[in-house]
Coordinates of C-alpha atoms and ligand atoms in Angstrom, one line a residue:
Chain E
M174 CA -29.0 32.7 26.6
D175 CA -25.9 31.1 27.7
F176 CA -25.9 28.1 29.8
L177 CA -22.6 28.3 31.5
S178 CA -20.8 31.6 31.8
L179 CA -17.3 32.4 33.3
T180 CA -17.0 36.0 33.7
N181 CA -13.6 37.9 34.3
L182 CA -12.4 34.8 36.1
S183 CA -8.9 34.9 37.5
K184 CA -7.0 32.7 40.0
T185 CA -3.7 33.7 41.8
F186 CA -1.7 31.3 43.9
G187 CA 0.3 33.7 46.1
A188 CA 2.2 35.9 43.8
A189 CA 1.8 33.6 40.7
T190 CA -1.2 34.1 38.4
A191 CA -2.7 30.8 37.2
V192 CA -5.7 32.2 35.3
E193 CA -6.2 35.7 34.2
D194 CA -9.3 37.5 33.1
F195 CA -11.0 34.5 31.5
N196 CA -14.4 35.1 29.7
L197 CA -16.3 32.3 28.3
D198 CA -20.0 31.6 27.5
V199 CA -21.1 28.0 26.7
E200 CA -24.3 27.0 25.2
K201 CA -26.5 24.2 26.5
G202 CA -25.3 21.0 24.9
E203 CA -22.1 22.5 23.6
F204 CA -18.8 20.7 23.8
V205 CA -15.9 23.1 24.4
S206 CA -12.2 22.2 24.8
L207 CA -9.5 24.1 26.6
L208 CA -6.4 23.5 24.7
G209 CA -2.8 24.7 25.7
P210 CA 0.5 23.7 26.8
S211 CA 1.4 22.5 30.4
G212 CA 0.9 25.0 33.2
C213 CA -1.3 27.2 31.1
G214 CA -4.1 27.2 33.6
K215 CA -6.6 24.6 32.2
T216 CA -7.0 22.5 35.2
T217 CA -7.2 25.4 37.4
T218 CA -10.1 26.8 35.2
L219 CA -11.9 23.5 35.3
R220 CA -11.5 23.3 39.1
M221 CA -13.0 26.6 39.5
I222 CA -16.1 25.4 37.7
A223 CA -16.0 22.4 39.8
G224 CA -15.7 24.2 43.0
F225 CA -12.4 22.8 44.1
E226 CA -10.7 26.0 43.6
L227 CA -12.3 29.5 44.5
P228 CA -11.7 32.1 42.0
S229 CA -9.7 35.3 43.0
T230 CA -12.0 37.5 41.1
G231 CA -14.9 36.9 38.6
K232 CA -18.1 35.0 38.5
I233 CA -19.4 31.7 37.4
T234 CA -23.0 30.9 36.4
V235 CA -24.9 27.9 35.4
D236 CA -28.3 28.3 34.0
G237 CA -28.5 31.7 35.3
E238 CA -27.6 30.7 38.9
D239 CA -24.6 31.9 40.4
I240 CA -22.4 29.1 41.7
T241 CA -19.0 31.1 42.3
N242 CA -18.9 30.5 45.9
Q243 CA -21.0 27.2 46.1
P244 CA -19.4 24.1 47.8
P245 CA -18.5 21.5 45.2
N246 CA -20.9 18.9 46.4
Q247 CA -23.9 21.1 45.9
R248 CA -23.1 22.2 42.4
N249 CA -24.4 19.2 40.5
V250 CA -21.4 19.2 38.1
G251 CA -19.9 15.9 37.0
M252 CA -16.2 15.4 36.9
V253 CA -13.8 12.9 35.1
F254 CA -10.2 12.7 36.2
Q255 CA -7.1 11.7 34.4
S256 CA -6.6 9.0 37.2
Y257 CA -10.1 7.7 36.8
A258 CA -10.5 8.0 40.8
L259 CA -12.8 5.1 41.0
F260 CA -13.6 4.1 44.5
P261 CA -11.5 0.8 45.1
N262 CA -13.7 -0.5 47.7
L263 CA -17.0 -0.4 45.8
T264 CA -18.1 -2.4 42.8
I265 CA -18.6 -1.0 39.4
G266 CA -22.3 -0.9 40.1
Q267 CA -21.8 0.8 43.5
N268 CA -19.6 3.3 41.9
I269 CA -22.0 4.3 39.4
G270 CA -24.9 4.3 41.9
F271 CA -22.6 6.3 44.5
G272 CA -23.9 9.9 43.4
L273 CA -27.6 8.7 43.5
E274 CA -27.2 6.9 46.8
V275 CA -25.9 10.3 48.2
R276 CA -29.1 11.9 46.7
K277 CA -31.1 9.3 48.6
M278 CA -32.7 7.8 45.4
P279 CA -34.7 4.8 46.1
K280 CA -33.0 1.6 45.5
P281 CA -34.9 0.3 42.7
D282 CA -34.3 3.6 40.7
I283 CA -30.7 3.5 41.5
Q284 CA -30.6 0.1 40.0
K285 CA -32.3 1.0 36.7
R286 CA -30.3 4.1 36.3
T287 CA -27.0 2.1 37.0
L288 CA -27.9 -0.4 34.3
E289 CA -28.7 2.3 31.9
M290 CA -25.4 4.0 32.4
L291 CA -23.5 0.6 32.1
E292 CA -25.4 0.2 28.8
L293 CA -24.5 3.5 27.6
V294 CA -20.6 2.7 28.1
H295 CA -21.3 -0.9 26.9
L296 CA -19.9 -2.7 30.2
E297 CA -23.0 -4.3 31.5
K298 CA -21.4 -7.6 32.3
H299 CA -18.8 -6.0 34.6
I300 CA -21.4 -4.6 37.2
N301 CA -20.2 -6.8 40.0
K302 CA -16.5 -6.6 39.5
Y303 CA -14.2 -4.3 41.3
P304 CA -12.3 -1.5 39.8
Y305 CA -9.0 -3.1 39.7
Q306 CA -10.3 -5.9 37.8
L307 CA -10.9 -3.5 34.7
S308 CA -8.4 -2.1 32.2
G309 CA -7.7 1.4 32.1
G310 CA -9.9 2.1 29.2
Q311 CA -12.8 0.4 30.9
Q312 CA -12.2 2.1 34.2
Q313 CA -12.4 5.7 32.5
R314 CA -15.8 4.5 30.8
I315 CA -17.1 3.6 34.3
A316 CA -15.8 7.0 35.6
L317 CA -17.7 8.7 32.8
A318 CA -20.9 6.7 33.5
R319 CA -20.5 7.5 37.2
A320 CA -20.2 11.3 36.4
L321 CA -23.1 11.1 34.1
A322 CA -25.5 9.0 36.2
I323 CA -26.4 12.1 38.5
S324 CA -27.5 13.8 35.4
P325 CA -25.0 16.8 36.0
R326 CA -25.7 20.1 34.5
V327 CA -22.2 20.5 33.1
L328 CA -19.6 17.7 32.5
L329 CA -16.1 18.4 33.1
L330 CA -13.2 16.2 31.9
D331 CA -9.6 16.8 32.8
E332 CA -7.3 15.0 30.4
P333 CA -9.5 11.8 30.7
L334 CA -7.4 9.9 28.0
S335 CA -3.9 10.9 28.7
A336 CA -3.1 7.8 30.9
L337 CA -4.4 5.4 28.1
D338 CA -2.5 4.0 25.1
A339 CA -2.8 5.6 21.7
K340 CA -5.4 3.1 20.1
I341 CA -7.9 3.2 23.1
R342 CA -7.5 6.9 23.2
V343 CA -8.9 7.4 19.8
E344 CA -11.7 4.8 20.5
L345 CA -12.6 6.3 23.8
R346 CA -12.5 9.8 22.3
L347 CA -15.1 8.9 19.9
E348 CA -17.1 7.3 22.4
I349 CA -17.1 10.3 24.5
R350 CA -18.4 12.4 21.8
R351 CA -21.1 9.9 21.0
I352 CA -22.4 9.9 24.5
Q353 CA -22.0 13.7 24.9
Q354 CA -24.3 14.2 21.9
T355 CA -26.9 11.7 22.8
M356 CA -27.2 13.3 26.3
A357 CA -26.9 16.8 24.9
I358 CA -24.8 17.4 27.9
T359 CA -22.8 20.8 28.2
T360 CA -19.1 19.7 28.4
I361 CA -15.8 21.3 29.2
Y362 CA -12.9 19.2 28.1
V363 CA -9.2 19.9 29.0
T364 CA -6.5 18.5 27.0
H365 CA -3.2 19.6 25.7
D366 CA -3.5 17.2 22.7
Q367 CA -4.6 19.4 19.9
E368 CA -5.9 16.5 17.8
E369 CA -8.3 15.4 20.6
A370 CA -9.4 19.3 21.0
L371 CA -10.0 19.5 17.3
S372 CA -11.7 16.3 16.6
L373 CA -14.1 16.4 19.6
S374 CA -15.1 20.0 20.0
D375 CA -17.7 22.4 18.9
R376 CA -15.5 25.1 19.9
V377 CA -11.9 25.2 21.1
V378 CA -10.4 27.8 23.7
V379 CA -6.7 28.1 23.1
M380 CA -4.8 29.0 26.3
S381 CA -1.5 30.3 27.1
Q382 CA 0.1 31.6 30.3
G383 CA -3.3 31.8 32.0
H384 CA -5.1 33.9 29.3
I385 CA -7.3 33.0 26.3
E386 CA -5.5 33.4 23.0
Q387 CA -8.5 32.5 20.8
I388 CA -12.0 31.0 21.0
G389 CA -13.4 29.4 17.9
A390 CA -14.7 26.5 15.9
P391 CA -11.7 23.9 15.1
T392 CA -11.5 25.0 11.6
D393 CA -11.4 28.5 12.4
I394 CA -8.5 27.9 15.1
Y395 CA -6.5 26.0 12.7
N396 CA -7.2 27.9 9.4
D397 CA -7.6 31.3 10.9
P398 CA -5.3 31.6 13.9
S399 CA -5.7 35.0 15.4
T400 CA -2.3 35.0 17.1
E401 CA 1.2 33.9 16.5
F402 CA 0.9 31.6 19.4
V403 CA -2.3 29.9 18.1
A404 CA -0.6 29.4 14.8
Q405 CA 2.3 27.9 16.2
F406 CA 0.6 25.7 18.9
V407 CA -2.0 24.3 16.8
G408 CA -0.8 22.1 13.9
Q409 CA 2.7 22.7 12.4
L410 CA 3.7 25.9 10.6
N411 CA 6.5 27.2 8.6
M412 CA 7.5 30.7 9.4
I413 CA 10.0 32.0 7.0
P414 CA 11.6 35.4 7.3
V415 CA 10.7 37.8 4.4
T416 CA 11.9 41.2 3.1
E417 CA 10.4 44.3 0.9
V418 CA 6.9 43.5 2.2
D419 CA 4.2 45.3 0.2
L420 CA 1.1 44.7 2.0
R421 CA -1.1 46.5 -0.8
K422 CA 0.1 44.5 -3.5
G423 CA 0.6 41.4 -1.4
T424 CA 4.0 40.9 -2.4
C425 CA 7.4 40.2 -0.6
I426 CA 10.9 38.7 -1.1
L427 CA 11.7 35.3 0.2
A428 CA 15.3 33.9 -0.1
G429 CA 15.7 36.2 -3.1
Q430 CA 12.6 35.1 -4.9
R431 CA 9.3 37.0 -5.3
V432 CA 6.3 35.6 -3.4
K433 CA 2.8 36.8 -3.7
F434 CA 0.2 36.5 -0.7
E435 CA -3.3 37.8 -0.4
P436 CA -3.1 41.7 -0.1
S437 CA -4.1 42.9 3.5
P438 CA -3.5 46.7 3.4
N439 CA -4.8 47.1 7.2
Q440 CA -2.5 44.6 8.6
I441 CA 0.1 45.7 11.2
I442 CA 3.2 43.7 10.7
S443 CA 6.2 43.1 13.0
S444 CA 9.7 44.5 12.5
E445 CA 10.9 41.1 11.4
P446 CA 8.0 40.1 9.1
R447 CA 7.6 36.4 8.4
L448 CA 5.5 34.3 6.1
A449 CA 3.6 31.7 7.5
I450 CA 2.3 28.4 5.8
R451 CA 1.1 25.0 6.8
P452 CA 3.2 22.0 5.6
E453 CA 0.3 20.5 4.0
E454 CA -0.3 23.3 1.7
L455 CA 3.1 22.9 0.0
H456 CA 3.2 20.9 -3.2
L457 CA 6.1 19.4 -5.2
G458 CA 6.4 20.7 -8.8
T459 CA 5.0 23.9 -10.3
G460 CA 1.3 24.9 -10.6
E461 CA -0.6 27.6 -12.4
G462 CA -1.0 30.8 -10.4
R463 CA 1.2 29.4 -7.6
N464 CA 4.2 30.7 -5.8
A465 CA 7.0 28.6 -6.9
L466 CA 10.4 28.2 -5.0
Q467 CA 13.4 26.3 -6.1
G468 CA 15.1 24.3 -3.3
R469 CA 17.0 21.2 -2.3
V470 CA 15.7 18.3 -0.3
E471 CA 17.4 17.9 3.0
S472 CA 15.6 14.8 4.5
V473 CA 12.6 12.6 3.7
Q474 CA 10.5 11.1 6.6
F475 CA 8.0 8.5 5.8
L476 CA 5.3 8.5 8.4
G477 CA 2.5 6.3 6.8
S478 CA -0.3 8.3 5.4
V479 CA 2.0 11.3 5.3
V480 CA 5.5 12.0 3.9
R481 CA 7.3 14.9 5.5
L482 CA 10.0 16.5 3.6
R483 CA 12.5 19.0 4.8
V484 CA 13.4 21.4 1.8
H485 CA 16.2 24.2 1.9
V486 CA 15.4 27.1 -0.1
D487 CA 18.5 29.2 0.2
S488 CA 19.1 29.6 4.0
A489 CA 15.2 29.0 4.8
I490 CA 13.9 25.7 5.8
F491 CA 10.5 24.5 4.7
S492 CA 8.5 21.6 6.0
A493 CA 6.3 20.0 3.4
D494 CA 3.9 17.3 3.9
L495 CA 2.8 15.1 1.0
F496 CA 0.1 12.4 1.1
N497 CA 1.3 9.1 0.6
E498 CA 0.1 7.1 -2.7
R499 CA 0.8 3.5 -3.3
R500 CA 2.9 4.2 -6.5
I501 CA 4.5 7.4 -5.1
T502 CA 8.1 8.1 -6.3
L503 CA 9.7 10.1 -3.4
P504 CA 12.4 12.6 -3.9
R505 CA 15.7 11.7 -2.0
A506 CA 17.8 13.8 0.1
G507 CA 19.9 16.2 -2.0
D508 CA 17.5 16.3 -5.0
E509 CA 16.7 19.6 -6.5
V510 CA 12.9 20.2 -6.3
V511 CA 10.4 23.0 -6.8
I512 CA 7.9 23.5 -4.1
S513 CA 4.7 25.6 -4.8
F514 CA 1.9 27.0 -2.9
P515 CA -1.4 29.1 -3.9
E516 CA -1.2 32.7 -2.6
Q517 CA -4.2 32.4 -0.5
S518 CA -2.7 29.6 1.7
C519 CA -0.1 31.7 3.2
W520 CA -0.1 34.7 5.4
L521 CA 2.1 37.3 6.8
I522 CA 2.9 37.6 10.7
Chain L
M166 CA 26.0 -20.2 46.0
K167 CA 26.4 -23.2 48.3
R168 CA 28.6 -21.3 50.8
R169 CA 26.0 -18.5 51.0
S170 CA 23.2 -21.0 51.6
F171 CA 25.3 -22.7 54.2
W172 CA 25.9 -19.6 56.2
S173 CA 22.4 -18.3 55.9
W174 CA 21.3 -21.6 57.5
V175 CA 23.8 -21.3 60.4
W176 CA 22.2 -17.8 61.0
I177 CA 18.9 -19.0 60.8
V178 CA 19.6 -21.7 63.4
L179 CA 21.4 -19.4 65.6
G180 CA 18.6 -16.8 65.5
S181 CA 16.0 -19.5 66.2
L182 CA 17.8 -20.9 69.0
Y183 CA 18.3 -17.5 70.7
F184 CA 14.6 -17.1 70.3
I185 CA 13.2 -20.5 71.0
L186 CA 15.4 -21.9 73.6
P187 CA 14.4 -19.6 76.4
L188 CA 10.8 -20.0 75.4
Y189 CA 11.2 -23.8 75.4
S190 CA 12.8 -23.6 78.9
T191 CA 9.9 -21.4 80.3
F192 CA 7.4 -23.9 78.6
D193 CA 9.3 -26.8 80.0
F194 CA 9.4 -25.4 83.5
S195 CA 5.8 -24.4 83.5
L196 CA 5.1 -28.1 83.2
R197 CA 6.9 -29.1 86.2
E198 CA 4.7 -28.1 89.2
K199 CA 4.0 -31.5 90.1
K200 CA 7.1 -33.2 91.4
G201 CA 8.5 -35.9 89.0
V202 CA 5.8 -35.6 86.3
L203 CA 5.1 -33.3 83.5
S204 CA 1.6 -31.8 83.9
F205 CA -0.5 -28.8 83.0
L206 CA -1.2 -28.2 86.6
S207 CA 0.2 -24.5 86.5
Y208 CA -2.1 -23.8 83.6
K209 CA -5.0 -25.3 85.4
N210 CA -4.2 -23.0 88.5
V211 CA -4.1 -20.0 86.3
F212 CA -7.3 -20.7 84.6
I213 CA -9.3 -21.3 87.9
D214 CA -7.9 -18.0 89.3
P215 CA -10.9 -15.6 89.0
N216 CA -8.4 -12.9 89.2
F217 CA -6.9 -14.1 85.9
W218 CA -10.3 -13.8 84.2
D219 CA -11.2 -10.5 86.0
T220 CA -7.9 -8.7 85.0
I221 CA -7.8 -9.9 81.4
G222 CA -11.4 -8.9 80.9
F223 CA -10.6 -5.5 82.2
S224 CA -7.6 -5.0 80.0
L225 CA -9.5 -6.2 77.0
E226 CA -12.2 -3.7 77.8
I227 CA -9.8 -0.9 78.1
A228 CA -8.1 -2.0 75.0
I229 CA -11.3 -1.9 72.9
F230 CA -12.0 1.5 74.0
T231 CA -8.5 2.5 73.4
I232 CA -8.8 1.2 69.7
I233 CA -12.1 3.0 69.2
V234 CA -10.7 6.2 70.4
S235 CA -7.4 6.0 68.5
I236 CA -9.2 5.0 65.3
L237 CA -12.0 7.9 65.6
L238 CA -9.0 10.4 66.4
V239 CA -6.2 9.4 64.0
V240 CA -8.2 8.5 60.8
P241 CA -10.0 11.7 60.3
T242 CA -6.7 13.6 61.3
V243 CA -4.3 12.0 58.9
Y244 CA -7.0 12.0 56.3
W245 CA -7.4 15.7 56.6
I246 CA -3.6 16.4 56.8
R247 CA -3.2 14.4 53.6
L248 CA -6.0 16.1 51.8
R249 CA -5.5 19.9 52.9
L250 CA -2.4 20.3 55.1
P251 CA 0.2 17.9 53.5
Q252 CA 2.9 20.4 54.8
L253 CA 2.1 19.4 58.3
R254 CA 2.6 15.7 57.9
G255 CA 6.2 15.8 59.1
I256 CA 5.1 17.6 62.5
L257 CA 2.4 14.7 62.8
E258 CA 4.8 12.1 62.1
F259 CA 7.2 13.6 64.7
I260 CA 4.4 13.8 67.4
S261 CA 3.5 10.2 66.8
M262 CA 6.8 9.0 67.6
L263 CA 7.2 10.8 70.9
P264 CA 5.8 7.8 72.8
F265 CA 9.0 6.0 71.9
V266 CA 11.3 8.5 73.3
I267 CA 9.1 9.6 76.4
P268 CA 9.2 6.7 79.0
A269 CA 5.7 5.5 80.0
I270 CA 6.4 6.4 83.6
V271 CA 7.0 10.0 82.8
L272 CA 3.6 10.0 80.9
V273 CA 1.8 8.5 83.8
F274 CA 3.2 10.9 86.4
G275 CA 2.4 13.8 84.1
M276 CA -1.1 12.8 83.6
I277 CA -1.8 12.2 87.2
R278 CA -0.2 15.5 88.2
V279 CA -2.4 17.4 85.7
F280 CA -5.6 15.5 85.7
S281 CA -6.0 14.4 89.3
G282 CA -6.3 17.8 90.9
A283 CA -8.4 20.8 90.2
P284 CA -10.2 21.5 88.0
F285 CA -10.3 17.7 86.5
F286 CA -10.4 15.5 89.5
L287 CA -10.4 12.7 87.1
T288 CA -8.9 10.1 89.5
D289 CA -11.6 10.7 92.0
T290 CA -14.2 8.5 90.1
Y291 CA -13.8 5.0 88.3
F292 CA -14.9 6.6 85.1
G293 CA -12.4 9.3 85.2
T294 CA -9.6 7.0 86.0
Y295 CA -10.6 4.5 83.2
A296 CA -10.8 7.6 80.9
L297 CA -7.5 8.6 81.8
L298 CA -6.2 5.2 81.3
V299 CA -7.6 5.0 77.9
A300 CA -6.1 8.4 77.1
G301 CA -2.6 7.1 78.2
Y302 CA -3.0 4.1 76.1
V303 CA -4.1 6.1 73.0
V304 CA -0.8 7.9 73.3
L305 CA 1.1 4.6 73.7
A306 CA -0.6 3.4 70.7
L307 CA -0.1 6.4 68.4
P308 CA 2.9 5.1 66.6
Y309 CA 1.3 2.0 65.4
V310 CA -1.9 3.5 64.7
F311 CA -0.5 6.6 62.9
R312 CA 2.0 4.5 60.8
A313 CA -0.6 1.9 59.9
V314 CA -3.3 4.5 58.8
D315 CA -0.7 6.7 57.0
T316 CA 0.5 3.9 54.8
G317 CA -3.2 2.8 54.2
L318 CA -4.0 6.4 53.1
A319 CA -0.8 6.5 50.9
A320 CA -2.0 3.6 48.9
I321 CA -5.1 5.3 47.8
D322 CA -5.3 8.8 45.9
V323 CA -7.0 10.5 48.7
V324 CA -7.3 13.9 46.8
S325 CA -8.8 12.5 43.6
L326 CA -11.1 10.2 45.4
T327 CA -12.3 13.0 47.8
Q328 CA -13.0 15.4 44.8
A329 CA -14.6 12.6 42.8
A330 CA -17.0 11.9 45.8
Q331 CA -17.6 15.7 46.3
S332 CA -18.6 16.2 42.8
L333 CA -21.0 13.4 43.1
G334 CA -22.7 15.2 46.1
A335 CA -21.0 13.5 48.9
N336 CA -20.2 15.6 52.1
F337 CA -17.1 14.8 54.4
G338 CA -19.0 12.6 56.7
T339 CA -20.1 10.3 53.8
I340 CA -16.8 10.2 52.4
L341 CA -15.2 9.1 55.6
I342 CA -17.7 6.5 56.2
R343 CA -18.3 5.2 52.9
L344 CA -14.9 5.6 51.3
I345 CA -12.0 6.3 53.7
F346 CA -12.8 3.9 56.6
P347 CA -13.5 0.8 54.2
N348 CA -10.4 1.5 52.3
L349 CA -8.5 1.5 55.5
K350 CA -10.0 -2.0 56.7
V351 CA -6.6 -3.8 56.8
A352 CA -4.7 -0.8 58.3
I353 CA -7.2 -0.3 61.1
L354 CA -7.5 -4.1 61.8
S355 CA -3.7 -4.4 62.0
S356 CA -3.3 -1.4 64.2
A357 CA -6.1 -2.6 66.4
F358 CA -4.5 -5.9 67.0
L359 CA -1.0 -4.2 67.9
T360 CA -3.0 -1.9 70.1
L361 CA -4.7 -4.6 71.9
A362 CA -1.4 -6.6 72.4
T363 CA 0.2 -3.5 73.6
V364 CA -2.6 -2.5 76.2
V365 CA -3.2 -6.0 77.5
G366 CA 0.5 -6.6 78.4
E367 CA 1.1 -3.0 79.6
Y368 CA 2.3 -2.5 83.1
T369 CA 3.6 1.0 84.0
I370 CA 0.5 3.2 83.4
A371 CA -1.9 0.5 84.6
S372 CA -0.2 -0.2 87.9
F373 CA -0.1 3.5 88.9
L374 CA -3.9 4.1 87.7
V375 CA -5.7 1.0 88.5
G376 CA -3.1 -1.4 90.1
I377 CA -3.9 -5.0 90.2
K378 CA -7.3 -4.6 88.4
A379 CA -5.4 -4.7 85.1
F380 CA -3.6 -7.7 83.4
G381 CA -0.2 -6.2 83.4
P382 CA 0.1 -5.6 87.1
Y383 CA -1.6 -9.0 87.9
M384 CA 0.9 -10.8 85.9
S385 CA 3.8 -9.1 87.7
L386 CA 2.2 -9.9 91.0
I387 CA 2.0 -13.6 90.0
G388 CA 5.5 -13.5 88.9
Q389 CA 6.6 -12.4 92.3
N390 CA 4.6 -14.9 94.2
K391 CA 4.0 -18.1 92.3
T392 CA 6.9 -19.5 90.5
Y393 CA 5.4 -22.1 88.1
E394 CA 2.3 -20.1 87.4
S395 CA 4.4 -17.1 86.2
S396 CA 5.9 -19.4 83.7
S397 CA 2.6 -20.6 82.4
L398 CA 1.3 -17.0 82.4
A399 CA 4.1 -15.9 80.4
I400 CA 3.5 -18.7 77.9
I401 CA -0.2 -17.9 77.7
S402 CA 0.4 -14.3 77.1
F403 CA 2.9 -15.1 74.5
M404 CA 0.4 -17.4 72.7
F405 CA -2.2 -14.5 72.9
T406 CA 0.2 -11.9 71.2
W407 CA 1.4 -14.3 68.8
S408 CA -2.1 -15.4 67.6
F409 CA -2.8 -11.7 66.9
M410 CA 0.4 -11.2 65.0
G411 CA -0.7 -14.3 62.9
L412 CA -4.0 -12.7 62.4
I413 CA -2.4 -9.6 61.1
Q414 CA -0.3 -11.4 58.7
L415 CA -3.2 -13.5 57.4
L416 CA -5.2 -10.2 56.8
S417 CA -2.4 -8.3 55.2
R418 CA -1.5 -11.3 53.0
G419 CA -5.1 -11.5 51.7
K420 CA -4.8 -7.8 50.9
A421 CA -1.5 -8.1 49.3
A422 CA -2.7 -11.0 47.0
S423 CA -5.7 -8.7 45.9
T424 CA -3.5 -5.7 45.2
S425 CA -0.8 -7.6 43.3
L426 CA -3.6 -8.8 41.0
A427 CA -4.4 -5.0 40.6
G428 CA -0.8 -4.2 39.8
A429 CA -0.5 -7.1 37.1
R430 CA -2.6 -5.2 34.8
Ligands
LIG40 N1 -2.5 24.7 44.3 C1 -1.6 25.4 43.6 N2 -0.8 26.1 44.2 C2 0.2 27.0 43.7 N3 0.3 26.9 42.2 C3 -0.7 26.4 41.5 C4 -1.5 25.4 42.2 N4 -2.3 24.8 41.3 C5 -1.9 25.3 40.1 N5 -0.8 26.2 40.4 C6 0.0 26.7 39.2 O1 -0.8 27.4 38.4 C7 -0.5 27.2 37.0 C8 -1.5 26.5 36.0 O2 -1.8 25.3 36.7 P1 -2.8 24.3 35.9 O3 -2.6 23.0 36.6 O4 -4.1 24.9 35.9 O5 -2.1 24.0 34.5 P2 -2.6 23.1 33.3 O6 -2.8 23.8 32.3 O7 -3.7 22.2 33.7 O8 -1.2 22.1 33.1 P3 -1.1 20.6 32.7 O9 -1.3 20.5 31.2 O10 0.4 20.4 33.0 O11 -2.0 19.9 33.7 C9 0.8 26.6 37.1 O12 1.9 27.3 36.9 C10 0.8 25.9 38.3 O13 2.1 25.8 38.9
LIG41 MG1 -3.9 20.0 34.2

């Protein structure tokens, strides 16, 4: 039985549709991310689960209970905001205890739970400080502790890391996952950062313009994107126009050279077929059983662990990622090179 | 650079003279009730007059009720507008400015006309009259109270804080009492002092509704009848107002220090 179910959910603001026919079932303890570009309806979906927005149509159930029209303060759903939203007039301890105090929990129990939560986020010694005395990362940890203190049925996070700088972001991301797993709490995480979504989640929901494009495990989303949008939005993708496509044999012509791909006789292809391949699947030099293309290096970009080449093959441009090695000899702009890739690494769109 | 500081000093001195000279002369005059010597006799006369204490006590009481009513009226209203009806903020701001445009005399005539007759008969009882007085002062204080509360609420993220509290199980009563009012402490205190200063010195509305019972009309009466006492009374009420202004400064300075600390992060 699914723990959290969103059924045929939609939301319109006046004439504009923010979320359309949204269906998602989440298991207990699962971590699901909503990923998509700005304005695609992630926050609106989350706010409907929290109760800050009433769905125009559809149903939300938690643990079998219909909460679609329940007021937000009765849902027992924890929420973490991008802006932390700590109460500035209360100390860290009082912030964490707020939800328990509202529930009229006895004082000693509140104290005990508050300490537990502070330990969970490793900020015990800040209990008597005020929010403005903490850094952004610390404040967001407190916000997380505050949301978890009430033992919510579902935890909702709306871009909780986007106000923080890169290093803290990665650190806190790991911490969120650790805490989520220790407490086995059902979590919906909204982000437009694909790395965040892929690294954190059990499943990712990719959204575009208010509807779901694909739901799947991170590796499925990345390696088997079911729509062009997903393929383009998640990760980098080369999409090169091809001609003379033979789906049964798995061949086509790319920039005058023959290229093989895995045969897919039943696929329906567009009138302007393109070959899709991830930059990291491309290698320099030939290899046995690989497609090989002759081209010229246009630019070399050194990014640290990765070196990104732009290679002209006739009029087509490939982006190719190589892993850095200490003794690597990089090609230079203008060099003639051969790039190659196995046939199972590319697909036709 | 030198030139500029020279001229700024000139202006400062001129400004201070404009302000301090009349005050000083009033003060000097208030000390001359006894022929030939400087004395605080006129102050003593004010302080031993039971009417002084009665009227100022009465006006303070009315001021306190005014403050309570305005805060209870304005804080939840402005909070709700900021939370749910931000498009109405402009209208509210316009309404709050009306007391600056409409003279108090028009207000008090209007109030008496509407509320002294059927079906209200408010001016028939003491309680009704006082209630009407408080209501009038709530209107007069609106510009200050609205402004202070509105700026106070602008400084916090009302929407996110409310939603965070709601998701933790709080209802609007709890949110107002535990979060909104405490976060507006400085705004409420400063508008309270401004209201107090306004109400205690107010003449027009008081004289039409309660007459000599209130401090404003009492001051005016003294001004007409007792030369030296009127000066000492003026100085006393100046001190009174200024000490409140000083208190506001002190309170908001404390607040500014703590927020600039937050901003430094
Ligand atoms: N209260 C509202 N009134 C009118 N339109 C709204 C409202 N809230 C959201 N929208 C619209 O609904 C759409 C989805 O908004 P939403 O905030 O859910 O996007 P999002 O995916 O969270 O984007 P972002 O990544 O920028 O936060 C947008 O086009 C937005 O303009
Ligand atoms: Mg959003």
